Short mmCIF file of C-alpha atoms and ligand atoms in Angstrom, two decimals:
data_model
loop_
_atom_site.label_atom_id
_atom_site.label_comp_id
_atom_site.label_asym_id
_atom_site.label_seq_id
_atom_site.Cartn_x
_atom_site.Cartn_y
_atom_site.Cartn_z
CA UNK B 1 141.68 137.14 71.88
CA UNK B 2 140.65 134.56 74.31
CA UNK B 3 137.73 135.43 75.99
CA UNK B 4 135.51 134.58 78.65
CA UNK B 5 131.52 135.75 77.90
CA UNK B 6 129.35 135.61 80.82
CA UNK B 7 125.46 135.80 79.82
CA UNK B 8 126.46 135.21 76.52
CA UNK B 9 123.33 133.15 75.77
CA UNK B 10 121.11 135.61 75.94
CA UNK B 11 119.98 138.37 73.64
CA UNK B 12 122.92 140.97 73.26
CA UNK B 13 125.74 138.50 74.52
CA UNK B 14 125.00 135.72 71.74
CA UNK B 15 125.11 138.59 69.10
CA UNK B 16 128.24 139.73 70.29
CA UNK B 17 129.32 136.19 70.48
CA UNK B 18 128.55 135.84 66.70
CA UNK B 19 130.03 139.39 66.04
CA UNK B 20 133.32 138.24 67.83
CA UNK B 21 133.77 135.08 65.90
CA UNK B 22 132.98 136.28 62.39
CA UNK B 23 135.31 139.62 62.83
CA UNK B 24 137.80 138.80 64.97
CA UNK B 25 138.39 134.76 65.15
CA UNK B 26 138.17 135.18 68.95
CA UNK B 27 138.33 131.74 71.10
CA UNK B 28 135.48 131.97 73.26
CA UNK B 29 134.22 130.72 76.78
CA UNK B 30 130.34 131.20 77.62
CA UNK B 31 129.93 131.07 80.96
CA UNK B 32 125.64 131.10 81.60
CA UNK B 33 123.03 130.23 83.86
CA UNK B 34 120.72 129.55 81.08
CA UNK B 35 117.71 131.37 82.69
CA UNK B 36 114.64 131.78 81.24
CA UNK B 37 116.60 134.22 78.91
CA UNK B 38 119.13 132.38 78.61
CA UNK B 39 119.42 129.83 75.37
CA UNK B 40 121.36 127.05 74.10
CA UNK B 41 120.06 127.75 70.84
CA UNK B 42 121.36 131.16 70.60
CA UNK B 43 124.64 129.72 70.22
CA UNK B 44 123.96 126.82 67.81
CA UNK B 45 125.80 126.52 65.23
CA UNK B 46 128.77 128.65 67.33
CA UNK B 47 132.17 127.33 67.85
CA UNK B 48 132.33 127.93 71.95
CA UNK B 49 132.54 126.20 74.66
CA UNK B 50 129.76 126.32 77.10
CA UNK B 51 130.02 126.47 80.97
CA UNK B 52 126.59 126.35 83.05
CA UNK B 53 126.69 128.48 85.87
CA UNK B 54 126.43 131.23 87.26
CA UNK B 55 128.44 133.77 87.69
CA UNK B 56 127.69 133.35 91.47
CA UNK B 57 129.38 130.67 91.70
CA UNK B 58 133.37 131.36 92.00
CA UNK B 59 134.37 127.52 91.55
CA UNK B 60 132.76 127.48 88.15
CA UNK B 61 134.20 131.11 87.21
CA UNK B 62 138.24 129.90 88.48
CA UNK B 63 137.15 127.21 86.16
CA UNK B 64 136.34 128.69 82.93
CA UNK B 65 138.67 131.57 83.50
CA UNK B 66 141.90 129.54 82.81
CA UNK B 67 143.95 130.96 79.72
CA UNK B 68 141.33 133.46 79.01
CA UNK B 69 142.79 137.18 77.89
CA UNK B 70 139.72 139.35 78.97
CA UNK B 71 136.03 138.47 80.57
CA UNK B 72 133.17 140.50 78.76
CA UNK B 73 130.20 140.02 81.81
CA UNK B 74 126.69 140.56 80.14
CA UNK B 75 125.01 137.92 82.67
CA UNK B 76 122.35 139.86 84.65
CA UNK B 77 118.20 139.60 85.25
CA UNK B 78 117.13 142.58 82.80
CA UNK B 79 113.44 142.96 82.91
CA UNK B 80 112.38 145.68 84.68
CA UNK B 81 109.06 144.56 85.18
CA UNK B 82 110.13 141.56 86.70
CA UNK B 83 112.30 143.07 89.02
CA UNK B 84 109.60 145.07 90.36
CA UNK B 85 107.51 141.88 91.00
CA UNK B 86 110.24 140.26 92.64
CA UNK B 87 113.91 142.13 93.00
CA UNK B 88 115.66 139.34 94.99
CA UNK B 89 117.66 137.51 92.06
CA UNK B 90 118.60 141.32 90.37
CA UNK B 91 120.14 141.59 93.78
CA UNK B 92 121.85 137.91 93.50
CA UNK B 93 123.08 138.36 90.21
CA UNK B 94 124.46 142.25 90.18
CA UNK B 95 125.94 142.53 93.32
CA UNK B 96 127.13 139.02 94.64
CA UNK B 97 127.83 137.80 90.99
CA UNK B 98 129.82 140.63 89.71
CA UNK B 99 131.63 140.74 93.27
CA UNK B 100 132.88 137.04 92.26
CA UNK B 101 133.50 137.91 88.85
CA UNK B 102 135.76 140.75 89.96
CA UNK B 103 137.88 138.57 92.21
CA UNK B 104 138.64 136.20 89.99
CA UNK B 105 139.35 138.94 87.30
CA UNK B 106 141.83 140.52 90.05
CA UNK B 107 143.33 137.56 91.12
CA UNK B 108 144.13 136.92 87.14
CA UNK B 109 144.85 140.58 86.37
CA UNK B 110 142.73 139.79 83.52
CA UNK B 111 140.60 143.20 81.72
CA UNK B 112 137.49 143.35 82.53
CA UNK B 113 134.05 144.62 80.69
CA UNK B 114 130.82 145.02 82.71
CA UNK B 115 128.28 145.41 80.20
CA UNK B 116 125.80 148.53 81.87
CA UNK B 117 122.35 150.33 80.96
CA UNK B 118 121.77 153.99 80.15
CA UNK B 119 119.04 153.53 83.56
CA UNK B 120 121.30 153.70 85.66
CA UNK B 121 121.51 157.64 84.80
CA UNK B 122 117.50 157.89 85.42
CA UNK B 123 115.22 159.63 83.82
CA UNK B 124 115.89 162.84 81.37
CA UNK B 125 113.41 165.22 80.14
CA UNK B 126 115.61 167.22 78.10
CA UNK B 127 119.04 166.74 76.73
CA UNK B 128 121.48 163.99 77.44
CA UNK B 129 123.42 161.89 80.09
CA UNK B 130 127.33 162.14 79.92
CA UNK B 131 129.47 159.30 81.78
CA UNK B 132 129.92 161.96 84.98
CA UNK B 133 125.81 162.39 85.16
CA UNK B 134 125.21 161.78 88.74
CA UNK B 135 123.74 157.73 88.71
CA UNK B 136 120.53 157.84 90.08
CA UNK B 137 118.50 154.70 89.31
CA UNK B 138 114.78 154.69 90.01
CA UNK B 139 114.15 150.52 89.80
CA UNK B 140 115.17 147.14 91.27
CA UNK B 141 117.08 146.59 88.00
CA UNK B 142 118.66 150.11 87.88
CA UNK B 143 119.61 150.15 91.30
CA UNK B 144 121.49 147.02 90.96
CA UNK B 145 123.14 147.73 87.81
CA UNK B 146 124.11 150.87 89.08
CA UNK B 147 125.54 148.84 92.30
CA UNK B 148 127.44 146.94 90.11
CA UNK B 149 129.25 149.66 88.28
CA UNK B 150 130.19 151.30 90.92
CA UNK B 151 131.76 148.12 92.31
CA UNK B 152 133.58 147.59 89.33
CA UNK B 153 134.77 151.16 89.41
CA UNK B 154 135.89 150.58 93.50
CA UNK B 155 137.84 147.56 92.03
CA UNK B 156 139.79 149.93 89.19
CA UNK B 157 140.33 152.53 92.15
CA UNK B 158 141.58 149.91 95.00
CA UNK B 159 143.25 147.45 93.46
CA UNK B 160 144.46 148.65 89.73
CA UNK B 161 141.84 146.16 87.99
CA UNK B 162 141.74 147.24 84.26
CA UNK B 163 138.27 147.15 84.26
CA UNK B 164 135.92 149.37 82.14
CA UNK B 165 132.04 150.07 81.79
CA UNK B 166 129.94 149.92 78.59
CA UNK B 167 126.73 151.62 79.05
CA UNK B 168 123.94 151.06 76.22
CA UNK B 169 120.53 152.22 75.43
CA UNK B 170 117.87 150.43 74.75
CA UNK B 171 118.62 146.93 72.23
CA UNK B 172 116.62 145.80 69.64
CA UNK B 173 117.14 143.10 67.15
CA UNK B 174 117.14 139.43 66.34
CA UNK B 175 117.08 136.94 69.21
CA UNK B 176 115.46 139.05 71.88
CA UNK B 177 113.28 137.24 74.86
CA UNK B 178 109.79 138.35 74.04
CA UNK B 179 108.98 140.13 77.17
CA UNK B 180 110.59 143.56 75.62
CA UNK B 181 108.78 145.99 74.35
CA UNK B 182 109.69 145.40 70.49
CA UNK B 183 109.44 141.50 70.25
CA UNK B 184 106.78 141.65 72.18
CA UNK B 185 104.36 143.93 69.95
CA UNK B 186 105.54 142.01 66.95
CA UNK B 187 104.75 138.44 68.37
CA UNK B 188 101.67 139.68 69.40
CA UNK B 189 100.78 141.65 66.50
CA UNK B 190 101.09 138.48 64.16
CA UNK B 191 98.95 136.23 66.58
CA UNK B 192 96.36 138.84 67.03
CA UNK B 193 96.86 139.37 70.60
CA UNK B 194 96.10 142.71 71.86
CA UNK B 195 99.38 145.71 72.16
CA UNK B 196 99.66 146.59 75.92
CA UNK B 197 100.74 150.26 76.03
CA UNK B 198 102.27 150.97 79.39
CA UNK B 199 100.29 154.59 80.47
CA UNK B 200 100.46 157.31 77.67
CA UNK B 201 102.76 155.52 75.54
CA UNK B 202 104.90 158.73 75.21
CA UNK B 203 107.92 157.71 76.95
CA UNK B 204 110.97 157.83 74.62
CA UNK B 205 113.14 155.44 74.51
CA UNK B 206 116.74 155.63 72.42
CA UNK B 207 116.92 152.36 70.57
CA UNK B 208 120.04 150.95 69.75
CA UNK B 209 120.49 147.79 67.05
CA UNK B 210 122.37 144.93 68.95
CA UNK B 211 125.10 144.46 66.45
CA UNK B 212 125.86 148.06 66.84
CA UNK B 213 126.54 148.03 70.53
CA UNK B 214 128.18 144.63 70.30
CA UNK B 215 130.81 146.40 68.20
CA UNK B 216 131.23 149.16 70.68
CA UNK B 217 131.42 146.91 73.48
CA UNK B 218 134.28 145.60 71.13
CA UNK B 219 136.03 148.91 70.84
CA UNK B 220 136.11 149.25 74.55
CA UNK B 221 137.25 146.04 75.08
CA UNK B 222 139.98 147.05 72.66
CA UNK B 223 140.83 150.84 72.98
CA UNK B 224 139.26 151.80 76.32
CA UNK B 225 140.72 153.36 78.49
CA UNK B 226 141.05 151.19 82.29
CA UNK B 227 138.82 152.78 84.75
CA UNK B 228 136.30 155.13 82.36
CA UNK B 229 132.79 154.27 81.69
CA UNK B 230 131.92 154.56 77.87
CA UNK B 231 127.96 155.13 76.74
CA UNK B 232 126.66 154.30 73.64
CA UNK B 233 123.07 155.41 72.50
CA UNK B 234 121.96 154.59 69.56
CA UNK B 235 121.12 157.08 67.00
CA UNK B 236 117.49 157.77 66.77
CA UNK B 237 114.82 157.96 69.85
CA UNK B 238 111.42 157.64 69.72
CA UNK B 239 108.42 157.79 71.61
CA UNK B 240 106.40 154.07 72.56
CA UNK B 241 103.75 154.59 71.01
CA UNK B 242 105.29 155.25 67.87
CA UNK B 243 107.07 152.24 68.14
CA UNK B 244 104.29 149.69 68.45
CA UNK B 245 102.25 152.01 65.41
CA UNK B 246 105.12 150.99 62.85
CA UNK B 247 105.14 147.64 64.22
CA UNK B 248 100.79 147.53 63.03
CA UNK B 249 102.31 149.01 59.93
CA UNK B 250 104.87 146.18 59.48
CA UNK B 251 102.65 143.30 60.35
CA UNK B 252 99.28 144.53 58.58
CA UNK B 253 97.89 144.01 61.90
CA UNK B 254 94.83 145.58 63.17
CA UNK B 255 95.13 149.02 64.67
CA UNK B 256 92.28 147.98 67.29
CA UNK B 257 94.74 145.31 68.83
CA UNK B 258 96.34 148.86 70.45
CA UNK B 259 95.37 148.89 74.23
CA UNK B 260 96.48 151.57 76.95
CA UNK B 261 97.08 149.71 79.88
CA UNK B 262 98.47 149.98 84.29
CA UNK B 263 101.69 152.17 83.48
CA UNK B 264 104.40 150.71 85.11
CA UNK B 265 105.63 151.79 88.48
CA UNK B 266 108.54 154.56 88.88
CA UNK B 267 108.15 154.45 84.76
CA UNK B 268 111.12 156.70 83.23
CA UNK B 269 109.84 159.30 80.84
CA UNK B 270 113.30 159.07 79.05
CA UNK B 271 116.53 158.08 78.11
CA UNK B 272 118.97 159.98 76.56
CA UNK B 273 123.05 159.34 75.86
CA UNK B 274 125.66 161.17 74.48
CA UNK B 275 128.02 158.90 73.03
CA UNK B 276 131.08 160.86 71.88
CA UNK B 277 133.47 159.68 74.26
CA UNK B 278 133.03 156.30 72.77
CA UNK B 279 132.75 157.69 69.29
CA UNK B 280 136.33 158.83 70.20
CA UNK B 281 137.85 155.19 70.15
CA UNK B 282 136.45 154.98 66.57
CA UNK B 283 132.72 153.44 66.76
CA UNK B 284 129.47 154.83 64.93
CA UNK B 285 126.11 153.68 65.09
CA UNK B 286 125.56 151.87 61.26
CA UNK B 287 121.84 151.18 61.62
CA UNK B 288 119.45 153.34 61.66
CA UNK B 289 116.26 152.69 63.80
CA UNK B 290 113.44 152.62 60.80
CA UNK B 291 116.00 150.28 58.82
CA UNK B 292 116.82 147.70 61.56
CA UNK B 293 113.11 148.04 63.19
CA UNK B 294 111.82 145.97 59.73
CA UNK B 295 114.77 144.25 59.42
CA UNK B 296 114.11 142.59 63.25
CA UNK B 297 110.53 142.17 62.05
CA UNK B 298 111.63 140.26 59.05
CA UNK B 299 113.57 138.46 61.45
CA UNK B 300 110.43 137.22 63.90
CA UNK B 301 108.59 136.50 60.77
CA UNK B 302 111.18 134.41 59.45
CA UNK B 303 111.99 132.37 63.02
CA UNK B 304 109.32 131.05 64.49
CA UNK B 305 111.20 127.89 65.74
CA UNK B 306 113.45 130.24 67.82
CA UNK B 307 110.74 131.50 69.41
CA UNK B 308 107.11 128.96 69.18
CA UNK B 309 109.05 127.26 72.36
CA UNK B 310 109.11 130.47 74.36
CA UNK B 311 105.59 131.51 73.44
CA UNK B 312 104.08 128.13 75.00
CA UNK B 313 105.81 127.55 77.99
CA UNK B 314 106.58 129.80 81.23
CA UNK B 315 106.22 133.00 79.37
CA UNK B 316 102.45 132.58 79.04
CA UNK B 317 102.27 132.05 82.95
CA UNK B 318 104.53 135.21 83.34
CA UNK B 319 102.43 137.14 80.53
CA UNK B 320 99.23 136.25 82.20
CA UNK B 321 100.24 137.25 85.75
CA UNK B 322 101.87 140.63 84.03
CA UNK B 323 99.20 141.72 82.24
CA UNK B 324 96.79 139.78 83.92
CA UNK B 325 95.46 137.99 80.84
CA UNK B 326 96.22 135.05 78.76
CA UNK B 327 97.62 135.22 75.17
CA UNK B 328 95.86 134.05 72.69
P1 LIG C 1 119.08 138.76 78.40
O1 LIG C 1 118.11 138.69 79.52
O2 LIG C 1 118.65 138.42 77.03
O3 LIG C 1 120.33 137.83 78.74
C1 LIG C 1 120.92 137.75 80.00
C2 LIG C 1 121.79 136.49 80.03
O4 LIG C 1 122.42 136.42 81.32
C3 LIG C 1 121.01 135.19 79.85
O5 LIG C 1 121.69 134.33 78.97
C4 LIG C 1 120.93 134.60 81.25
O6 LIG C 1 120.84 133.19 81.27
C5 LIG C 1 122.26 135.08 81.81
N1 LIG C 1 122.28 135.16 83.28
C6 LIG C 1 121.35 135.69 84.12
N2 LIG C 1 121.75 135.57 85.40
C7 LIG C 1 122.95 134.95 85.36
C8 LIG C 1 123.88 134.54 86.36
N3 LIG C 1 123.64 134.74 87.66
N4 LIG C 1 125.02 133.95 85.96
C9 LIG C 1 125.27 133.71 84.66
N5 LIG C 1 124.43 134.04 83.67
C10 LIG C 1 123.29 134.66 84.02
O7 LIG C 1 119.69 140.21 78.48
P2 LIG C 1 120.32 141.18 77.39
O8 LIG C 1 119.27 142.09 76.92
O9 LIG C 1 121.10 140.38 76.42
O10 LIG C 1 121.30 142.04 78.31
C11 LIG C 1 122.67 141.70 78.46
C12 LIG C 1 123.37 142.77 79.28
O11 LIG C 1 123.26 144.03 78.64
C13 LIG C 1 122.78 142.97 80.68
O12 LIG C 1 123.83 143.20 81.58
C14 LIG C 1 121.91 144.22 80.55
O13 LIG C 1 121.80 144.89 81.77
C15 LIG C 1 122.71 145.00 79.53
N6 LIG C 1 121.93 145.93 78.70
C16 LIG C 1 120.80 145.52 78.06
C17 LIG C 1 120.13 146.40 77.20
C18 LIG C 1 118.88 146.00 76.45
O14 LIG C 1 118.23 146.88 75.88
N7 LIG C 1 118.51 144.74 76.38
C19 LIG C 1 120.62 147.71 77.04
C20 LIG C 1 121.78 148.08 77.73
C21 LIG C 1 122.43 147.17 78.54
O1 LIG C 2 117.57 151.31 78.39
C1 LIG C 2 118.26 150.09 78.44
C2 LIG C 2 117.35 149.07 79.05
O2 LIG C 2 116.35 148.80 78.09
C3 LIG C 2 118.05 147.79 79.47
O3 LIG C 2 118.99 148.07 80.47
C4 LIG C 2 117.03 146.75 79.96
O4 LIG C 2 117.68 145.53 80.25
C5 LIG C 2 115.99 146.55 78.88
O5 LIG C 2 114.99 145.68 79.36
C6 LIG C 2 115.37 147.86 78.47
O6 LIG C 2 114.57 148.41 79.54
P1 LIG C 2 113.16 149.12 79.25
O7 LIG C 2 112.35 149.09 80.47
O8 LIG C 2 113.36 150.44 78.59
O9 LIG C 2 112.62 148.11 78.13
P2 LIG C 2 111.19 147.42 77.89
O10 LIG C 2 111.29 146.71 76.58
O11 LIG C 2 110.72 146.67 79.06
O12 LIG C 2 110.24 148.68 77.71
C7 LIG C 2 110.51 149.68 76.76
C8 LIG C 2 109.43 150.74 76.93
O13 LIG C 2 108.17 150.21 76.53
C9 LIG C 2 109.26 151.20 78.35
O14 LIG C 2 108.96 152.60 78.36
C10 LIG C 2 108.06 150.42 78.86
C11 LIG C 2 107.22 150.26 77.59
N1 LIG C 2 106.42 149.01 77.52
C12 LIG C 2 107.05 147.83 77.72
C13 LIG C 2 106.35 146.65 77.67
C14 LIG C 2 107.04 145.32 77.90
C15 LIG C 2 105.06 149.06 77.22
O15 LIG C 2 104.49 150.15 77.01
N2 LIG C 2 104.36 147.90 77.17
C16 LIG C 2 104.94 146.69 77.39
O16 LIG C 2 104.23 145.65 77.36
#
């Protein structure tokens, strides 16, 4: 396929990138704003061509639309943290952005992708979400996801877009910005830098290994059906404070680094999918989460020139005014 990739610099869009050229030979347009997540050097190496902008900006999208089969949009601000401090470009970015996006997709008739969160469901003490759970967000980042799958689904419903909704839990693997919970512990764990644990640490979290949902995003992309939504948890969930224990345990760090900290605003207790509607189309987790959580340690431990760049430039201003001390 030819296909246009927006935010596929970042984390999960660069590993579906990869996924997309090793399985499928796909000819590929990125189309990023290279933000402080986004990285050139997640796509080294990668035969694409690269397009900086944002997905704001409609002249740029006409642009790097031409020829292209199917757009895949992953490009959105996704710390929740951050959008508590300052919401404005979530706002930007999910609503405005994905309006242009969806234009140009209509005035193509190309398929369309919008790459969604299990938050926009909420919280779940018991059980799971199902794609007709009511959506009800509780943050900045939730609220504008959720905006912009419902605009995507007003876009199937009006105008006959074939446009479809991928909805993950949480990621975890190799190239993720260091501000998430799991990269985060580990690059802190090997530099001796204390563990911030948001409240009781016993929010649960379903964790997901990137190249898993990158191949489900493929099988909607492929076999979904225009106008559904499609979740995909991954297979094992597990409570934060377990999380950042086996992460001491992988690094041989020292179990005194662990700190309870400020719990984070509106904090959902947790997340929960059922994914059989997209195990329908023919996908299955492979990775299990004690397997892939050592294998994306192994991976940290093995690339620090992906990330000793991050860890000495903006990110220590944004740590320090986060957690309101400086790393180490
Ligand atoms: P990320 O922050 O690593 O990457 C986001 C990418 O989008 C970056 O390359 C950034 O430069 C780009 N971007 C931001 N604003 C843009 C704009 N206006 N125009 C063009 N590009 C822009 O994020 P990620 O974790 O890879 O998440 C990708 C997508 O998957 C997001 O839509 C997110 O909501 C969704 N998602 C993430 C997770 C997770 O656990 N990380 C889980 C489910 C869904
Ligand atoms: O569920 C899918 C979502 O997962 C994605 O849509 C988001 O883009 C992604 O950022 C992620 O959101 P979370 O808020 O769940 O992820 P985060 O890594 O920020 O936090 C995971 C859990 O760990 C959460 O309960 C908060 C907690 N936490 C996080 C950090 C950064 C801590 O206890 N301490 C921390 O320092």
């Amino acid at each position: 396929m030819r296909l246009l990739v927006c935010g596929g610099a970042g984390f999960i869009g660069s590993n579906f990138v990869r996924l997309r050229l090793a399985e499928h030979g796909d000819e590929i347009v990125v189309l990023d704003k290279l933000t402080y997540a986004g990285r050139r050097e997640n796509l080294e190496g990668l035969d694409v061509r690269l397009v900086h902008a944002g997905i704001e900006d409609a002249e740029a999208v006409a642009g790097a639309l031409k020829g292209v089969d199917a757009i895949v949009n992953f490009a959105a601000e996704t710390h929740v943290d951050r959008s508590i401090a300052e919401p404005g470009a979530f706002v930007t970015t999910h609503a405005v952005g994905t309006w242009v996006l969806l234009e140009a997709a209509r005035e193509r008739a190309v398929r369309y992708v919008q790459v969604s969160t299990d938050e926009v469901y909420g919280s779940i003490e018991e059980g799971s979400f199902t794609e007709s759970s009511p959506l009800a967000p509780s943050s900045p980042y939730s609220a504008t996801k959720a905006g912009a799958d419902l605009l995507v689904s007003s876009y199937f419903h009006t105008y006959g877009l074939p446009a479809l909704i991928c909805r993950g839990s949480n990621n975890y693997g190799p190239r993720q910005y260091p501000e998430k919970l799991i990269p985060l512990m580990v690059l802190n764990a090997l530099h001796g830098d204390t563990l911030p644990v948001y409240g009781d640490g016993m929010q649960v979290r379903n964790w997901l290994y990137v190249e898993d949902f990158a191949r489900a995003i493929g099988h909607v992309l492929a076999h979904g059906a225009p106008g559904e939504a499609y979740n995909v948890g991954g297979p094992d969930e597990c409570p934060n404070i377990d999380v950042v224990r086996r992460v001491i345990e992988l690094t041989g760090a020292d179990e005194s680094l662990l700190e309870y900290v400020t719990d984070r605003p509106g904090h959902d207790r947790r997340y929960s999918l059922g994914s059989e509607k997209v195990r329908a189309l023919g996908w299955e987790a492979r990775v299990r989460f004690a397997d892939g959580l050592e294998q994306t340690v192994a991976w940290y431990r093995d690339n620090r020139a992906w990330w000793e760049p991050i860890r000495s430039g903006d990110y220590m201003e944004y740590y320090r005014r986060q957690y309101g001390r400086a790393l180490g």
